Amino acid sequence: RDREVRTHEMAHKNAAGQHATSGPTYSYQTGPDGQKYAVGGSVGIDLSPEDTPEATIKKMEVVRRAALAPAEPSSQDRKVAAQASQIAAQARQEKQQVEADQESEAARLESTESVAVSNDDANPATDAVSLGEREPLDVYA
């Protein structure tokens, strides 16, 4: 059991890489020979979002793989993997919203530019008003 526990926790640690917040910690039981044997363990892992949705998605993919890295993931391992998947899904939604907002803004700017350019027959005085007339600057003041 000791070897199985240590192999399990090292699989988490190795797969987590820089996102591990601690090395393996073990709980022990004393065997019939008087030796202490690892019977349980854990590895800390960072589930906090990153600064950008893209970075969060990448990080949560690593976290999920780390949680499921052992040959037989525990129920806690599966919970952490599910939590990482949920955080990644939220980051994907945020990324899609940012991209949609950027596309909308680009389309709005493009339509504004095309109105200004396609107004060939319009009165220049009207164009100035429709494009936003400004007060003259007093450069010498």
Tab-separated table of N, CA and C in Angstrom:
chain	number	residue	atom	x	y	z
A	1	ARG	N	0.831	-1.203	0.000
A	1	ARG	CA	0.000	0.000	0.000
A	1	ARG	C	0.872	1.263	0.000
A	2	ASP	N	1.948	1.222	0.763
A	2	ASP	CA	2.855	2.375	0.854
A	2	ASP	C	3.351	2.786	-0.530
A	3	ARG	N	3.795	1.826	-1.296
A	3	ARG	CA	4.311	2.119	-2.643
A	3	ARG	C	3.206	2.681	-3.540
A	4	GLU	N	2.005	2.115	-3.444
A	4	GLU	CA	0.864	2.573	-4.233
A	4	GLU	C	0.513	4.028	-3.903
A	5	VAL	N	0.489	4.358	-2.615
A	5	VAL	CA	0.174	5.725	-2.177
A	5	VAL	C	1.242	6.696	-2.677
A	6	ARG	N	2.479	6.344	-2.513
A	6	ARG	CA	3.570	7.242	-2.943
A	6	ARG	C	3.574	7.432	-4.465
A	7	THR	N	3.324	6.383	-5.204
A	7	THR	CA	3.261	6.471	-6.670
A	7	THR	C	2.091	7.363	-7.091
A	8	HIS	N	0.966	7.192	-6.429
A	8	HIS	CA	-0.239	7.980	-6.710
A	8	HIS	C	0.039	9.473	-6.511
A	9	GLU	N	0.614	9.814	-5.363
A	9	GLU	CA	0.856	11.238	-5.061
A	9	GLU	C	1.945	11.836	-5.953
A	10	MET	N	2.949	11.058	-6.294
A	10	MET	CA	3.994	11.571	-7.191
A	10	MET	C	3.440	11.791	-8.597
A	11	ALA	N	2.474	10.984	-9.008
A	11	ALA	CA	1.835	11.200	-10.311
A	11	ALA	C	1.151	12.568	-10.328
A	12	HIS	N	0.452	12.901	-9.226
A	12	HIS	CA	-0.163	14.234	-9.117
A	12	HIS	C	0.896	15.328	-9.193
A	13	LYS	N	1.928	15.184	-8.381
A	13	LYS	CA	2.975	16.216	-8.280
A	13	LYS	C	3.662	16.437	-9.626
A	14	ASN	N	4.032	15.363	-10.269
A	14	ASN	CA	4.741	15.485	-11.548
A	14	ASN	C	3.865	16.103	-12.624
A	15	ALA	N	2.601	15.728	-12.670
A	15	ALA	CA	1.697	16.258	-13.696
A	15	ALA	C	1.320	17.711	-13.420
A	16	ALA	N	1.269	18.099	-12.156
A	16	ALA	CA	0.864	19.468	-11.794
A	16	ALA	C	1.950	20.489	-12.106
A	17	GLY	N	3.196	20.071	-12.071
A	17	GLY	CA	4.297	20.990	-12.365
A	17	GLY	C	4.258	22.231	-11.486
A	18	GLN	N	4.317	23.386	-12.112
A	18	GLN	CA	4.379	24.652	-11.383
A	18	GLN	C	3.083	24.981	-10.642
A	19	HIS	N	2.008	24.274	-10.935
A	19	HIS	CA	0.726	24.560	-10.287
A	19	HIS	C	0.538	23.791	-8.980
A	20	ALA	N	1.505	22.941	-8.629
A	20	ALA	CA	1.469	22.272	-7.327
A	20	ALA	C	1.869	23.295	-6.275
A	21	THR	N	1.084	23.379	-5.213
A	21	THR	CA	1.395	24.329	-4.140
A	21	THR	C	2.162	23.657	-3.011
A	22	SER	N	2.244	22.344	-3.045
A	22	SER	CA	3.031	21.607	-2.061
A	22	SER	C	3.409	20.264	-2.645
A	23	GLY	N	4.435	19.709	-2.085
A	23	GLY	CA	4.810	18.360	-2.457
A	23	GLY	C	3.880	17.380	-1.768
A	24	PRO	N	4.076	16.115	-2.028
A	24	PRO	CA	3.220	15.129	-1.390
A	24	PRO	C	3.354	15.158	0.138
A	25	THR	N	2.229	15.067	0.809
A	25	THR	CA	2.208	14.862	2.261
A	25	THR	C	1.469	13.553	2.492
A	26	TYR	N	1.901	12.820	3.492
A	26	TYR	CA	1.363	11.480	3.706
A	26	TYR	C	0.811	11.319	5.112
A	27	SER	N	-0.177	10.452	5.213
A	27	SER	CA	-0.625	9.987	6.521
A	27	SER	C	-0.106	8.553	6.659
A	28	TYR	N	0.315	8.206	7.862
A	28	TYR	CA	0.995	6.938	8.083
A	28	TYR	C	0.269	6.060	9.096
A	29	GLN	N	0.514	4.779	8.949
A	29	GLN	CA	0.120	3.798	9.954
A	29	GLN	C	1.331	2.934	10.247
A	30	THR	N	1.415	2.502	11.472
A	30	THR	CA	2.508	1.624	11.847
A	30	THR	C	2.121	0.193	11.520
A	31	GLY	N	2.991	-0.461	10.788
A	31	GLY	CA	2.747	-1.848	10.395
A	31	GLY	C	3.095	-2.815	11.503
A	32	PRO	N	2.809	-4.100	11.296
A	32	PRO	CA	3.102	-5.126	12.307
A	32	PRO	C	4.601	-5.259	12.602
A	33	ASP	N	5.417	-4.763	11.677
A	33	ASP	CA	6.874	-4.824	11.889
A	33	ASP	C	7.405	-3.599	12.614
A	34	GLY	N	6.487	-2.667	13.000
A	34	GLY	CA	6.901	-1.463	13.717
A	34	GLY	C	7.288	-0.306	12.808
A	35	GLN	N	7.296	-0.518	11.511
A	35	GLN	CA	7.634	0.530	10.544
A	35	GLN	C	6.393	1.353	10.211
A	36	LYS	N	6.612	2.625	9.871
A	36	LYS	CA	5.495	3.476	9.427
A	36	LYS	C	5.348	3.371	7.920
A	37	TYR	N	4.087	3.204	7.484
A	37	TYR	CA	3.788	3.075	6.067
A	37	TYR	C	2.746	4.113	5.661
A	38	ALA	N	2.956	4.705	4.479
A	38	ALA	CA	1.993	5.681	3.947
A	38	ALA	C	0.716	4.949	3.572
A	39	VAL	N	-0.412	5.452	4.091
A	39	VAL	CA	-1.706	4.845	3.768
A	39	VAL	C	-2.633	5.861	3.093
A	40	GLY	N	-2.203	7.104	3.027
A	40	GLY	CA	-2.969	8.162	2.379
A	40	GLY	C	-2.036	9.314	2.088
A	41	GLY	N	-2.491	10.232	1.249
A	41	GLY	CA	-1.633	11.367	0.930
A	41	GLY	C	-2.362	12.416	0.145
A	42	SER	N	-1.677	13.518	-0.049
A	42	SER	CA	-2.249	14.602	-0.847
A	42	SER	C	-1.131	15.466	-1.407
A	43	VAL	N	-1.488	16.187	-2.474
A	43	VAL	CA	-0.605	17.179	-3.089
A	43	VAL	C	-1.449	18.433	-3.258
A	44	GLY	N	-0.967	19.573	-2.783
A	44	GLY	CA	-1.686	20.834	-2.964
A	44	GLY	C	-1.588	21.282	-4.407
A	45	ILE	N	-2.684	21.858	-4.893
A	45	ILE	CA	-2.691	22.329	-6.284
A	45	ILE	C	-3.436	23.657	-6.352
A	46	ASP	N	-2.955	24.560	-7.187
A	46	ASP	CA	-3.502	25.906	-7.319
A	46	ASP	C	-4.655	25.913	-8.317
A	47	LEU	N	-5.856	26.226	-7.832
A	47	LEU	CA	-7.040	26.288	-8.686
A	47	LEU	C	-7.474	27.729	-8.968
A	48	SER	N	-6.643	28.696	-8.637
A	48	SER	CA	-7.033	30.089	-8.851
A	48	SER	C	-6.949	30.453	-10.331
A	49	PRO	N	-7.883	31.307	-10.801
A	49	PRO	CA	-7.829	31.736	-12.201
A	49	PRO	C	-6.593	32.605	-12.458
A	50	GLU	N	-6.184	32.639	-13.699
A	50	GLU	CA	-5.058	33.474	-14.111
A	50	GLU	C	-5.576	34.845	-14.565
A	51	ASP	N	-4.683	35.691	-15.061
A	51	ASP	CA	-5.041	37.053	-15.474
A	51	ASP	C	-5.890	37.115	-16.730
A	52	THR	N	-5.748	36.128	-17.599
A	52	THR	CA	-6.514	36.126	-18.847
A	52	THR	C	-7.285	34.816	-18.968
A	53	PRO	N	-8.381	34.825	-19.707
A	53	PRO	CA	-9.110	33.571	-19.908
A	53	PRO	C	-8.250	32.489	-20.558
A	54	GLU	N	-7.423	32.876	-21.519
A	54	GLU	CA	-6.577	31.903	-22.208
A	54	GLU	C	-5.626	31.221	-21.229
A	55	ALA	N	-5.004	32.008	-20.363
A	55	ALA	CA	-4.071	31.451	-19.385
A	55	ALA	C	-4.806	30.568	-18.379
A	56	THR	N	-6.004	30.972	-18.003
A	56	THR	CA	-6.800	30.168	-17.076
A	56	THR	C	-7.158	28.826	-17.704
A	57	ILE	N	-7.548	28.836	-18.964
A	57	ILE	CA	-7.902	27.598	-19.661
A	57	ILE	C	-6.705	26.648	-19.691
A	58	LYS	N	-5.542	27.162	-20.063
A	58	LYS	CA	-4.336	26.324	-20.115
A	58	LYS	C	-4.012	25.747	-18.742
A	59	LYS	N	-4.079	26.595	-17.730
A	59	LYS	CA	-3.758	26.150	-16.372
A	59	LYS	C	-4.728	25.064	-15.925
A	60	MET	N	-6.009	25.265	-16.167
A	60	MET	CA	-7.001	24.286	-15.709
A	60	MET	C	-6.889	22.965	-16.459
A	61	GLU	N	-6.394	22.994	-17.697
A	61	GLU	CA	-6.135	21.750	-18.423
A	61	GLU	C	-5.025	20.965	-17.728
A	62	VAL	N	-3.988	21.675	-17.274
A	62	VAL	CA	-2.895	21.028	-16.545
A	62	VAL	C	-3.408	20.482	-15.214
A	63	VAL	N	-4.193	21.290	-14.506
A	63	VAL	CA	-4.730	20.869	-13.209
A	63	VAL	C	-5.601	19.625	-13.369
A	64	ARG	N	-6.444	19.628	-14.383
A	64	ARG	CA	-7.321	18.469	-14.618
A	64	ARG	C	-6.498	17.211	-14.905
A	65	ARG	N	-5.495	17.359	-15.766
A	65	ARG	CA	-4.634	16.208	-16.063
A	65	ARG	C	-3.910	15.728	-14.805
A	66	ALA	N	-3.470	16.672	-13.976
A	66	ALA	CA	-2.766	16.305	-12.741
A	66	ALA	C	-3.698	15.555	-11.789
A	67	ALA	N	-4.933	16.013	-11.696
A	67	ALA	CA	-5.887	15.355	-10.805
A	67	ALA	C	-6.179	13.921	-11.251
A	68	LEU	N	-6.174	13.705	-12.560
A	68	LEU	CA	-6.499	12.381	-13.095
A	68	LEU	C	-5.256	11.562	-13.467
A	69	ALA	N	-4.080	12.050	-13.095
A	69	ALA	CA	-2.828	11.407	-13.490
A	69	ALA	C	-2.624	10.005	-12.911
A	70	PRO	N	-2.994	9.743	-11.670
A	70	PRO	CA	-2.766	8.392	-11.145
A	70	PRO	C	-3.582	7.348	-11.895
A	71	ALA	N	-3.120	6.116	-11.843
A	71	ALA	CA	-3.811	5.026	-12.524
A	71	ALA	C	-5.239	4.858	-12.006
A	72	GLU	N	-5.442	5.088	-10.717
A	72	GLU	CA	-6.771	4.969	-10.118
A	72	GLU	C	-7.088	6.240	-9.334
A	73	PRO	N	-7.629	7.263	-10.012
A	73	PRO	CA	-7.945	8.513	-9.309
A	73	PRO	C	-8.996	8.283	-8.217
A	74	SER	N	-8.816	8.964	-7.093
A	74	SER	CA	-9.760	8.862	-5.982
A	74	SER	C	-10.981	9.738	-6.264
A	75	SER	N	-11.981	9.651	-5.405
A	75	SER	CA	-13.164	10.513	-5.567
A	75	SER	C	-12.765	11.978	-5.403
A	76	GLN	N	-11.820	12.277	-4.509
A	76	GLN	CA	-11.337	13.652	-4.349
A	76	GLN	C	-10.613	14.105	-5.612
A	77	ASP	N	-9.846	13.235	-6.217
A	77	ASP	CA	-9.156	13.558	-7.467
A	77	ASP	C	-10.174	13.925	-8.549
A	78	ARG	N	-11.249	13.152	-8.621
A	78	ARG	CA	-12.295	13.423	-9.622
A	78	ARG	C	-13.009	14.748	-9.338
A	79	LYS	N	-13.187	15.074	-8.057
A	79	LYS	CA	-13.812	16.361	-7.694
A	79	LYS	C	-12.935	17.524	-8.141
A	80	VAL	N	-11.637	17.411	-7.918
A	80	VAL	CA	-10.708	18.472	-8.330
A	80	VAL	C	-10.705	18.597	-9.853
A	81	ALA	N	-10.713	17.484	-10.555
A	81	ALA	CA	-10.754	17.511	-12.022
A	81	ALA	C	-12.033	18.196	-12.503
A	82	ALA	N	-13.157	17.877	-11.867
A	82	ALA	CA	-14.433	18.500	-12.254
A	82	ALA	C	-14.410	20.001	-11.962
A	83	GLN	N	-13.829	20.379	-10.844
A	83	GLN	CA	-13.727	21.799	-10.502
A	83	GLN	C	-12.857	22.537	-11.529
A	84	ALA	N	-11.748	21.942	-11.917
A	84	ALA	CA	-10.877	22.551	-12.935
A	84	ALA	C	-11.616	22.676	-14.257
A	85	SER	N	-12.402	21.666	-14.615
A	85	SER	CA	-13.183	21.723	-15.856
A	85	SER	C	-14.202	22.857	-15.803
A	86	GLN	N	-14.830	23.047	-14.655
A	86	GLN	CA	-15.815	24.119	-14.498
A	86	GLN	C	-15.160	25.492	-14.619
A	87	ILE	N	-14.023	25.666	-13.992
A	87	ILE	CA	-13.299	26.947	-14.068
A	87	ILE	C	-12.876	27.212	-15.514
A	88	ALA	N	-12.419	26.181	-16.207
A	88	ALA	CA	-12.021	26.325	-17.619
A	88	ALA	C	-13.231	26.688	-18.474
A	89	ALA	N	-14.389	26.083	-18.203
A	89	ALA	CA	-15.608	26.400	-18.964
A	89	ALA	C	-16.009	27.861	-18.761
A	90	GLN	N	-15.897	28.341	-17.540
A	90	GLN	CA	-16.202	29.749	-17.269
A	90	GLN	C	-15.232	30.659	-18.021
A	91	ALA	N	-13.970	30.286	-18.055
A	91	ALA	CA	-12.966	31.078	-18.774
A	91	ALA	C	-13.245	31.067	-20.274
A	92	ARG	N	-13.705	29.934	-20.804
A	92	ARG	CA	-14.059	29.870	-22.232
A	92	ARG	C	-15.231	30.808	-22.537
A	93	GLN	N	-16.211	30.829	-21.655
A	93	GLN	CA	-17.357	31.737	-21.845
A	93	GLN	C	-16.897	33.184	-21.812
A	94	GLU	N	-16.017	33.499	-20.865
A	94	GLU	CA	-15.495	34.855	-20.761
A	94	GLU	C	-14.713	35.224	-22.026
A	95	LYS	N	-13.915	34.290	-22.520
A	95	LYS	CA	-13.139	34.520	-23.744
A	95	LYS	C	-14.066	34.773	-24.926
A	96	GLN	N	-15.130	33.962	-25.044
A	96	GLN	CA	-16.084	34.143	-26.141
A	96	GLN	C	-16.784	35.493	-26.046
A	97	GLN	N	-17.114	35.920	-24.834
A	97	GLN	CA	-17.770	37.212	-24.654
A	97	GLN	C	-16.842	38.356	-25.055
A	98	VAL	N	-15.590	38.267	-24.658
A	98	VAL	CA	-14.601	39.292	-25.025
A	98	VAL	C	-14.455	39.345	-26.539
A	99	GLU	N	-14.364	38.177	-27.186
A	99	GLU	CA	-14.224	38.130	-28.645
A	99	GLU	C	-15.464	38.690	-29.329
A	100	ALA	N	-16.645	38.365	-28.812
A	100	ALA	CA	-17.890	38.889	-29.390
A	100	ALA	C	-17.946	40.404	-29.236
A	101	ASP	N	-17.546	40.900	-28.081
A	101	ASP	CA	-17.525	42.352	-27.860
A	101	ASP	C	-16.550	43.036	-28.811
A	102	GLN	N	-15.401	42.420	-29.026
A	102	GLN	CA	-14.405	42.992	-29.942
A	102	GLN	C	-14.923	42.992	-31.374
A	103	GLU	N	-15.572	41.905	-31.785
A	103	GLU	CA	-16.131	41.837	-33.137
A	103	GLU	C	-17.233	42.874	-33.309
A	104	SER	N	-18.057	43.047	-32.305
A	104	SER	CA	-19.138	44.030	-32.354
A	104	SER	C	-18.574	45.444	-32.475
A	105	GLU	N	-17.546	45.719	-31.700
A	105	GLU	CA	-16.915	47.051	-31.753
A	105	GLU	C	-16.262	47.279	-33.110
A	106	ALA	N	-15.603	46.252	-33.652
A	106	ALA	CA	-14.975	46.380	-34.971
A	106	ALA	C	-16.033	46.631	-36.038
A	107	ALA	N	-17.144	45.924	-35.961
A	107	ALA	CA	-18.225	46.112	-36.936
A	107	ALA	C	-18.817	47.512	-36.810
A	108	ARG	N	-18.964	47.985	-35.582
A	108	ARG	CA	-19.501	49.333	-35.363
A	108	ARG	C	-18.562	50.376	-35.948
A	109	LEU	N	-17.270	50.223	-35.708
A	109	LEU	CA	-16.293	51.171	-36.253
A	109	LEU	C	-16.268	51.106	-37.776
A	110	GLU	N	-16.357	49.914	-38.329
A	110	GLU	CA	-16.353	49.743	-39.772
A	110	GLU	C	-17.580	50.414	-40.397
A	111	SER	N	-18.738	50.256	-39.771
A	111	SER	CA	-19.948	50.870	-40.323
A	111	SER	C	-19.889	52.391	-40.210
A	112	THR	N	-19.279	52.904	-39.150
A	112	THR	CA	-19.115	54.350	-39.003
A	112	THR	C	-18.197	54.883	-40.087
A	113	GLU	N	-17.121	54.177	-40.357
A	113	GLU	CA	-16.179	54.602	-41.394
A	113	GLU	C	-16.832	54.531	-42.767
A	114	SER	N	-17.619	53.502	-43.028
A	114	SER	CA	-18.228	53.375	-44.348
A	114	SER	C	-19.279	54.447	-44.568
A	115	VAL	N	-19.976	54.883	-43.539
A	115	VAL	CA	-20.943	55.982	-43.674
A	115	VAL	C	-20.206	57.260	-44.031
A	116	ALA	N	-19.100	57.525	-43.391
A	116	ALA	CA	-18.349	58.741	-43.659
A	116	ALA	C	-17.756	58.720	-45.061
A	117	VAL	N	-17.313	57.569	-45.526
A	117	VAL	CA	-16.682	57.458	-46.832
A	117	VAL	C	-17.721	57.437	-47.955
A	118	SER	N	-18.889	56.816	-47.733
A	118	SER	CA	-19.850	56.644	-48.811
A	118	SER	C	-20.793	57.831	-48.979
A	119	ASN	N	-20.604	58.873	-48.296
A	119	ASN	CA	-21.469	60.046	-48.357
A	119	ASN	C	-20.976	61.020	-49.427
A	120	ASP	N	-20.780	60.571	-50.675
A	120	ASP	CA	-20.197	61.379	-51.741
A	120	ASP	C	-21.050	62.582	-52.130
A	121	ASP	N	-22.372	62.428	-52.209
A	121	ASP	CA	-23.251	63.484	-52.701
A	121	ASP	C	-23.756	64.402	-51.594
A	122	ALA	N	-23.326	64.195	-50.398
A	122	ALA	CA	-23.879	64.962	-49.274
A	122	ALA	C	-23.269	66.349	-49.196
A	123	ASN	N	-23.962	67.198	-48.510
A	123	ASN	CA	-23.527	68.565	-48.270
A	123	ASN	C	-22.380	68.549	-47.254
A	124	PRO	N	-21.230	69.159	-47.551
A	124	PRO	CA	-20.093	69.158	-46.629
A	124	PRO	C	-20.455	69.735	-45.265
A	125	ALA	N	-21.317	70.720	-45.226
A	125	ALA	CA	-21.701	71.305	-43.938
A	125	ALA	C	-22.458	70.279	-43.104
A	126	THR	N	-23.324	69.493	-43.744
A	126	THR	CA	-24.076	68.459	-43.045
A	126	THR	C	-23.142	67.361	-42.582
A	127	ASP	N	-22.157	67.004	-43.446
A	127	ASP	CA	-21.197	65.971	-43.066
A	127	ASP	C	-20.463	66.358	-41.789
A	128	ALA	N	-20.072	67.612	-41.705
A	128	ALA	CA	-19.336	68.058	-40.531
A	128	ALA	C	-20.180	67.878	-39.277
A	129	VAL	N	-21.458	68.165	-39.372
A	129	VAL	CA	-22.331	68.015	-38.218
A	129	VAL	C	-22.520	66.536	-37.887
A	130	SER	N	-22.742	65.690	-38.900
A	130	SER	CA	-22.999	64.279	-38.634
A	130	SER	C	-21.764	63.554	-38.114
A	131	LEU	N	-20.585	64.055	-38.437
A	131	LEU	CA	-19.373	63.410	-37.962
A	131	LEU	C	-18.924	63.961	-36.617
A	132	GLY	N	-19.611	64.933	-36.097
A	132	GLY	CA	-19.259	65.481	-34.786
A	132	GLY	C	-18.497	66.772	-34.914
A	133	GLU	N	-19.218	67.858	-35.008
A	133	GLU	CA	-18.591	69.169	-35.140
A	133	GLU	C	-17.912	69.517	-33.831
A	134	ARG	N	-16.746	70.125	-33.923
A	134	ARG	CA	-15.986	70.477	-32.728
A	134	ARG	C	-15.732	71.973	-32.718
A	135	GLU	N	-15.598	72.483	-31.548
A	135	GLU	CA	-15.236	73.877	-31.384
A	135	GLU	C	-13.794	74.067	-31.847
A	136	PRO	N	-13.482	75.200	-32.500
A	136	PRO	CA	-12.105	75.432	-32.901
A	136	PRO	C	-11.221	75.582	-31.660
A	137	LEU	N	-10.009	75.090	-31.751
A	137	LEU	CA	-9.085	75.205	-30.637
A	137	LEU	C	-8.388	76.531	-30.679
A	138	ASP	N	-8.235	77.154	-29.543
A	138	ASP	CA	-7.494	78.405	-29.443
A	138	ASP	C	-6.062	78.035	-29.109
A	139	VAL	N	-5.239	77.894	-30.151
A	139	VAL	CA	-3.882	77.392	-30.004
A	139	VAL	C	-2.993	78.402	-29.291
A	140	TYR	N	-3.319	79.690	-29.382
A	140	TYR	CA	-2.426	80.730	-28.849
A	140	TYR	C	-2.808	81.152	-27.444
A	141	ALA	N	-3.800	80.571	-26.866
A	141	ALA	CA	-4.251	81.012	-25.532
A	141	ALA	C	-3.309	80.555	-24.457
